[in-house]
């Protein structure tokens, strides 16, 4: 059966799912000759596949026809009747309760159909398939999820005489005269008059290329009946439609049958709206064959969800009773079902991942109260209540038999590094190693310096591993890590290289985790035997992302700054006040402080009209501040160069540090009290908040200046005023998330988020919460998805994530 064309199987299977009538059998029985045997064989085999009958029956049907042409007429009839009876028996069995095998097979058949290339739909040739691929549409499933961007209500046609300017209307009438073209240079305007007996309306198309204008003109002739829809405009005493949707009616067309809610799809150059609509009409006819309901009835009932077939059918071919307002707002029950599905599959994966993590056998790492108090007592400052609460969470997790999977989030300067050091001390106390991975060498070096200075770090063998160390030093460090003499290892992504082998890795700490890809986090975890995992971020996580990307992690929040930390004042300046900004730099240096000036680019770009750090550092030194010492720092410099620049700046030998966003994390210079961010409108709010956190670390009052260009968008000004008004990283993160969406906020490539095709986790938060509740409840009741009614779900989930189940749970 494997050599039977897939298209033949699918096309015939749906037609043969109904039991054949007695009369149909009788017709076969009285045939004197049997025609079309070559097509009958794949039809019967397709029937067996579509019904997912036991393999031995499918094989028997296929093998029985191999020598069909050698049989007598009577034997041929007998074989046909026998095969039909076998198929009808299967149809009868379908009415009985489904077994796990039945449900799994139906899901398999559906998935097979959804994966078929769009070119197998009638009317889609290579050219149209290539155009659809530009919209990321390659399969039947992709087509289903190409949800209309808008809907036009064409359910009622009104007489032209009753139309009001500004309304959206449908008109049915006849072309009056011949359409005519007016020229303006190389562009053309086409005008056509349509009458319905009550009045005359003009249809006008502007700025048309000559060839397209000629095509349109020749398409319509005097007397042609058309259905036209669009925005009604008035010009003098005449009504007009500009660039209307227009359909040429055939003489036998019933206009009433064409009045409907019409979907409008996303397009690309060369792909016409009519073409996509025609393709979707063909696809909708096949929905009963290719779309399999996999959500348990209990879930559908609990949240009053439409059936999956119903949802897709109405999204692509709305019924007259559907509400066009809800369809356009993406709030219809059909949208709700598809959005719910996308969230539910993600939440189901997270629930299974969390369940799996709870079942993993880790290594309990307890610590007596007295020993932990002794570590805390060595600190030269008092820990905040929020730090202590977070440390209690971590300590409790590490003492449990299952590995810790915890996210620690805290605003810039809230004291996460100290908490991570104490967590490392717990692991080391139990004879295990701890490792901290940071995204940049600057941040790794900062952690190394901070932890080495703290008394709690004294007596520990702390090692730092990066990618740019001399070979002899690197060889020595690798041996220390392998032998276990290095107890706390701090480094960059060099820690996950194959050459690095830990003796007993008990705790993995990932700082600024959103800077790492999910694969890197998974590789780090594999360096130990189910180590405890703590991921940290200074980018506050919006509530919606806490339910998605981090939905399988326990979350701790340090929501309190250490005593003495003063909030940074933020002011928004336009380009016209650049002189005032430079004066602020002079004043800061005169009072003994230092300043950062941050640019979005390292070097000049032909594509972007932006100031860059390299040229501006030279300009500032030579033309603006010749009396000051100015240094340049960016990511393309070598490790030694960056270290030298930072050493001079930390020691106060440099007044102004011109930099790129390489300083976003890991810079701790208490004497720096002024931050200037050029082209602030080019940065996300969370990134601006991170950069602002580089100042305000000393006792002096600090200032952050956002120097922005507003010519492009007034929206930039409104967005940046959030920074002026608030130092609350959580509020800023929510605003940033709502503006930029999840992909840009985290970087979709890094986040482990699926690419939602219909759902929007900012807009659809209520549906997200429903889906999360349903998924976690389902997994609590059936942790391994073993029940028959969950088999389809299991298959769909496995295909949807394609091996990402493990990765998505890394944090």
Short mmCIF file of N, CA, C and O in Angstrom, two decimals, residues 584-660:
data_model
loop_
_atom_site.label_atom_id
_atom_site.label_comp_id
_atom_site.label_asym_id
_atom_site.label_seq_id
_atom_site.Cartn_x
_atom_site.Cartn_y
_atom_site.Cartn_z
N UNK A 584 25.68 69.01 30.80
CA UNK A 584 25.48 68.11 31.94
C UNK A 584 26.70 67.22 32.15
O UNK A 584 27.07 66.90 33.29
N UNK A 585 27.35 66.80 31.07
CA UNK A 585 28.55 65.98 31.17
C UNK A 585 29.66 66.77 31.87
O UNK A 585 30.33 66.26 32.79
N UNK A 586 29.86 68.01 31.42
CA UNK A 586 30.92 68.84 32.04
C UNK A 586 30.66 69.02 33.54
O UNK A 586 31.57 68.93 34.36
N UNK A 587 29.41 69.29 33.87
CA UNK A 587 29.06 69.53 35.27
C UNK A 587 29.30 68.28 36.12
O UNK A 587 29.78 68.36 37.25
N UNK A 588 28.97 67.11 35.57
CA UNK A 588 29.16 65.87 36.31
C UNK A 588 30.64 65.63 36.59
O UNK A 588 31.04 65.26 37.71
N UNK A 589 31.49 65.86 35.60
CA UNK A 589 32.93 65.64 35.78
C UNK A 589 33.52 66.66 36.75
O UNK A 589 34.38 66.32 37.58
N UNK A 590 33.01 67.89 36.68
CA UNK A 590 33.50 68.94 37.59
C UNK A 590 33.21 68.58 39.05
O UNK A 590 33.98 68.95 39.95
N UNK A 591 32.12 67.87 39.28
CA UNK A 591 31.77 67.50 40.67
C UNK A 591 32.41 66.18 41.08
O UNK A 591 32.09 65.63 42.14
N UNK A 592 33.29 65.65 40.22
CA UNK A 592 34.04 64.45 40.58
C UNK A 592 33.41 63.15 40.15
O UNK A 592 33.88 62.07 40.54
N UNK A 593 32.36 63.22 39.35
CA UNK A 593 31.69 62.00 38.89
C UNK A 593 32.11 61.65 37.46
O UNK A 593 32.82 62.41 36.80
N UNK A 594 31.66 60.50 37.00
CA UNK A 594 31.95 60.02 35.64
C UNK A 594 30.65 59.81 34.89
O UNK A 594 29.57 59.79 35.47
N UNK A 595 30.79 59.65 33.57
CA UNK A 595 29.59 59.54 32.73
C UNK A 595 29.74 58.44 31.68
O UNK A 595 30.84 58.14 31.22
N UNK A 596 28.60 57.85 31.33
CA UNK A 596 28.49 56.93 30.19
C UNK A 596 27.77 57.67 29.06
O UNK A 596 26.81 58.42 29.31
N UNK A 597 28.18 57.43 27.82
CA UNK A 597 27.40 57.85 26.65
C UNK A 597 27.24 56.62 25.76
O UNK A 597 28.24 56.06 25.29
N UNK A 598 26.00 56.19 25.55
CA UNK A 598 25.74 54.93 24.85
C UNK A 598 25.15 55.20 23.47
O UNK A 598 24.25 56.04 23.32
N UNK A 599 25.66 54.47 22.48
CA UNK A 599 25.18 54.58 21.10
C UNK A 599 24.66 53.22 20.62
O UNK A 599 25.15 52.17 21.07
N UNK A 600 23.72 53.21 19.67
CA UNK A 600 23.16 51.94 19.22
C UNK A 600 24.08 51.16 18.27
O UNK A 600 23.90 49.96 18.10
N UNK A 601 25.05 51.85 17.62
CA UNK A 601 25.92 51.19 16.65
C UNK A 601 27.38 51.30 17.04
O UNK A 601 27.78 52.27 17.69
N UNK A 602 28.16 50.30 16.63
CA UNK A 602 29.61 50.36 16.83
C UNK A 602 30.23 51.30 15.80
O UNK A 602 31.05 52.16 16.13
N UNK A 603 29.85 51.12 14.53
CA UNK A 603 30.40 51.93 13.44
C UNK A 603 29.26 52.44 12.58
O UNK A 603 28.12 51.99 12.67
N UNK A 604 29.58 53.39 11.70
CA UNK A 604 28.59 54.00 10.83
C UNK A 604 27.97 52.94 9.91
O UNK A 604 28.63 52.00 9.48
N UNK A 605 26.69 53.12 9.59
CA UNK A 605 25.97 52.20 8.71
C UNK A 605 25.40 52.99 7.53
O UNK A 605 24.87 54.09 7.71
N UNK A 606 25.54 52.41 6.33
CA UNK A 606 24.96 53.05 5.15
C UNK A 606 23.43 52.97 5.18
O UNK A 606 22.74 53.82 4.61
N UNK A 607 22.90 51.94 5.83
CA UNK A 607 21.46 51.71 5.82
C UNK A 607 20.74 52.52 6.90
O UNK A 607 19.56 52.83 6.77
N UNK A 608 21.44 52.82 7.98
CA UNK A 608 20.79 53.50 9.11
C UNK A 608 21.44 54.86 9.35
O UNK A 608 22.67 54.97 9.44
N UNK A 609 20.60 55.87 9.46
CA UNK A 609 21.10 57.23 9.72
C UNK A 609 21.19 57.43 11.23
O UNK A 609 20.41 58.16 11.82
N UNK A 610 22.18 56.76 11.83
CA UNK A 610 22.33 56.80 13.28
C UNK A 610 23.77 57.17 13.64
O UNK A 610 24.71 56.84 12.91
N UNK A 611 23.92 57.84 14.77
CA UNK A 611 25.26 58.10 15.28
C UNK A 611 25.86 56.79 15.78
O UNK A 611 25.16 55.93 16.28
N UNK A 612 27.18 56.65 15.63
CA UNK A 612 27.83 55.42 16.07
C UNK A 612 28.91 55.74 17.10
O UNK A 612 29.45 56.86 17.14
N UNK A 613 29.23 54.74 17.93
CA UNK A 613 30.15 54.94 19.05
C UNK A 613 31.56 55.29 18.58
O UNK A 613 32.22 56.16 19.16
N UNK A 614 32.05 54.63 17.52
CA UNK A 614 33.45 54.83 17.10
C UNK A 614 33.70 56.26 16.65
O UNK A 614 34.63 56.92 17.11
N UNK A 615 32.89 56.75 15.72
CA UNK A 615 33.09 58.12 15.22
C UNK A 615 32.81 59.15 16.30
O UNK A 615 33.50 60.16 16.40
N UNK A 616 31.74 58.91 17.10
CA UNK A 616 31.38 59.90 18.11
C UNK A 616 32.40 59.99 19.23
O UNK A 616 32.62 61.06 19.80
N UNK A 617 33.07 58.88 19.56
CA UNK A 617 34.12 58.94 20.58
C UNK A 617 35.24 59.87 20.12
O UNK A 617 35.74 60.70 20.90
N UNK A 618 35.62 59.76 18.85
CA UNK A 618 36.67 60.64 18.30
C UNK A 618 36.18 62.09 18.25
O UNK A 618 36.92 63.02 18.61
N UNK A 619 34.93 62.29 17.82
CA UNK A 619 34.37 63.64 17.73
C UNK A 619 34.28 64.29 19.12
O UNK A 619 34.66 65.47 19.29
N UNK A 620 33.81 63.55 20.08
CA UNK A 620 33.68 64.11 21.43
C UNK A 620 35.03 64.49 22.01
O UNK A 620 35.18 65.53 22.67
N UNK A 621 36.03 63.63 21.79
CA UNK A 621 37.37 63.90 22.34
C UNK A 621 38.01 65.12 21.68
O UNK A 621 38.59 65.98 22.35
N UNK A 622 37.89 65.20 20.35
CA UNK A 622 38.58 66.27 19.61
C UNK A 622 37.82 67.59 19.62
O UNK A 622 38.43 68.66 19.74
N UNK A 623 36.50 67.55 19.49
CA UNK A 623 35.74 68.78 19.24
C UNK A 623 34.90 69.26 20.42
O UNK A 623 34.62 70.45 20.50
N UNK A 624 34.47 68.36 21.29
CA UNK A 624 33.53 68.76 22.34
C UNK A 624 34.20 68.82 23.72
O UNK A 624 34.06 69.80 24.45
N UNK A 625 34.92 67.74 24.08
CA UNK A 625 35.53 67.67 25.41
C UNK A 625 37.04 67.43 25.31
O UNK A 625 37.55 66.42 25.82
N UNK A 626 37.79 68.32 24.69
CA UNK A 626 39.24 68.07 24.56
C UNK A 626 39.94 68.01 25.92
O UNK A 626 41.01 67.42 26.04
N UNK A 627 39.33 68.63 26.93
CA UNK A 627 39.95 68.68 28.25
C UNK A 627 39.70 67.41 29.06
O UNK A 627 40.31 67.23 30.13
N UNK A 628 38.79 66.53 28.60
CA UNK A 628 38.43 65.32 29.35
C UNK A 628 39.08 64.08 28.73
O UNK A 628 39.47 64.08 27.57
N UNK A 629 39.21 63.04 29.54
CA UNK A 629 39.73 61.76 29.03
C UNK A 629 38.54 60.86 28.67
O UNK A 629 37.74 60.53 29.54
N UNK A 630 38.45 60.51 27.39
CA UNK A 630 37.31 59.74 26.87
C UNK A 630 37.81 58.41 26.34
O UNK A 630 38.84 58.34 25.65
N UNK A 631 37.10 57.33 26.66
CA UNK A 631 37.47 55.99 26.20
C UNK A 631 36.30 55.37 25.44
O UNK A 631 35.15 55.79 25.60
N UNK A 632 36.63 54.37 24.63
CA UNK A 632 35.64 53.68 23.80
C UNK A 632 35.58 52.21 24.20
O UNK A 632 36.60 51.56 24.37
N UNK A 633 34.34 51.68 24.31
CA UNK A 633 34.16 50.27 24.65
C UNK A 633 33.05 49.69 23.77
O UNK A 633 31.95 50.23 23.72
N UNK A 634 33.34 48.58 23.08
CA UNK A 634 32.30 47.90 22.31
C UNK A 634 32.62 46.41 22.20
O UNK A 634 33.73 45.96 22.53
N UNK A 635 31.67 45.64 21.72
CA UNK A 635 31.78 44.19 21.74
C UNK A 635 32.79 43.60 20.78
O UNK A 635 33.16 42.43 20.90
N UNK A 636 33.26 44.37 19.80
CA UNK A 636 34.22 43.83 18.83
C UNK A 636 35.67 43.91 19.33
O UNK A 636 36.57 43.40 18.67
N UNK A 637 35.87 44.55 20.47
CA UNK A 637 37.22 44.65 21.01
C UNK A 637 37.63 43.30 21.63
O UNK A 637 36.78 42.50 22.00
N UNK A 638 38.93 43.08 21.72
CA UNK A 638 39.41 41.85 22.34
C UNK A 638 39.16 41.90 23.85
O UNK A 638 38.92 42.98 24.42
N UNK A 639 39.24 40.75 24.49
CA UNK A 639 39.00 40.68 25.94
C UNK A 639 40.00 41.55 26.69
O UNK A 639 39.64 42.24 27.65
N UNK A 640 41.27 41.53 26.26
CA UNK A 640 42.30 42.32 26.94
C UNK A 640 42.01 43.81 26.80
O UNK A 640 42.18 44.58 27.76
N UNK A 641 41.57 44.22 25.58
CA UNK A 641 41.27 45.64 25.36
C UNK A 641 40.11 46.09 26.23
O UNK A 641 40.15 47.15 26.86
N UNK A 642 39.07 45.27 26.28
CA UNK A 642 37.90 45.63 27.09
C UNK A 642 38.27 45.70 28.58
O UNK A 642 37.85 46.62 29.29
N UNK A 643 39.08 44.76 29.01
CA UNK A 643 39.49 44.74 30.42
C UNK A 643 40.29 45.98 30.79
O UNK A 643 40.09 46.58 31.86
N UNK A 644 41.18 46.40 29.88
CA UNK A 644 42.00 47.59 30.14
C UNK A 644 41.14 48.84 30.22
O UNK A 644 41.33 49.70 31.10
N UNK A 645 40.16 48.95 29.29
CA UNK A 645 39.26 50.11 29.29
C UNK A 645 38.46 50.17 30.58
O UNK A 645 38.34 51.22 31.22
N UNK A 646 37.91 49.01 31.00
CA UNK A 646 37.10 48.98 32.20
C UNK A 646 37.93 49.23 33.46
O UNK A 646 37.46 49.86 34.41
N UNK A 647 39.16 48.75 33.44
CA UNK A 647 40.04 48.97 34.60
C UNK A 647 40.30 50.46 34.78
O UNK A 647 40.24 50.99 35.90
N UNK A 648 40.57 51.17 33.68
CA UNK A 648 40.82 52.61 33.75
C UNK A 648 39.57 53.38 34.20
O UNK A 648 39.65 54.32 34.99
N UNK A 649 38.43 52.96 33.69
CA UNK A 649 37.20 53.67 34.04
C UNK A 649 36.84 53.43 35.51
O UNK A 649 36.47 54.36 36.24
N UNK A 650 36.99 52.18 35.97
CA UNK A 650 36.68 51.86 37.37
C UNK A 650 37.61 52.60 38.32
O UNK A 650 37.20 52.99 39.42
N UNK A 651 38.85 52.80 37.88
CA UNK A 651 39.84 53.48 38.73
C UNK A 651 39.71 55.00 38.67
O UNK A 651 40.41 55.72 39.40
N UNK A 652 38.82 55.51 37.81
CA UNK A 652 38.61 56.96 37.71
C UNK A 652 39.58 57.65 36.78
O UNK A 652 39.59 58.89 36.72
N UNK A 653 40.40 56.87 36.05
CA UNK A 653 41.36 57.51 35.14
C UNK A 653 40.70 58.00 33.85
O UNK A 653 41.27 58.78 33.12
N UNK A 654 39.48 57.52 33.58
CA UNK A 654 38.71 57.96 32.41
C UNK A 654 37.48 58.71 32.90
O UNK A 654 36.79 58.23 33.81
N UNK A 655 37.21 59.87 32.28
CA UNK A 655 36.04 60.66 32.71
C UNK A 655 34.75 60.18 32.06
O UNK A 655 33.71 60.12 32.71
N UNK A 656 34.82 59.90 30.76
CA UNK A 656 33.61 59.55 30.00
C UNK A 656 33.87 58.24 29.24
O UNK A 656 34.88 58.12 28.55
N UNK A 657 32.95 57.30 29.38
CA UNK A 657 33.05 56.04 28.65
C UNK A 657 31.99 56.05 27.55
O UNK A 657 30.78 56.04 27.83
N UNK A 658 32.46 56.08 26.30
CA UNK A 658 31.56 55.99 25.14
C UNK A 658 31.44 54.50 24.80
O UNK A 658 32.45 53.82 24.62
N UNK A 659 30.21 54.00 24.71
CA UNK A 659 30.04 52.54 24.59
C UNK A 659 28.80 52.20 23.78
O UNK A 659 27.95 53.05 23.49
N UNK A 660 28.71 50.93 23.45
CA UNK A 660 27.48 50.36 22.89
C UNK A 660 26.77 49.65 24.03
O UNK A 660 27.14 49.78 25.19
#
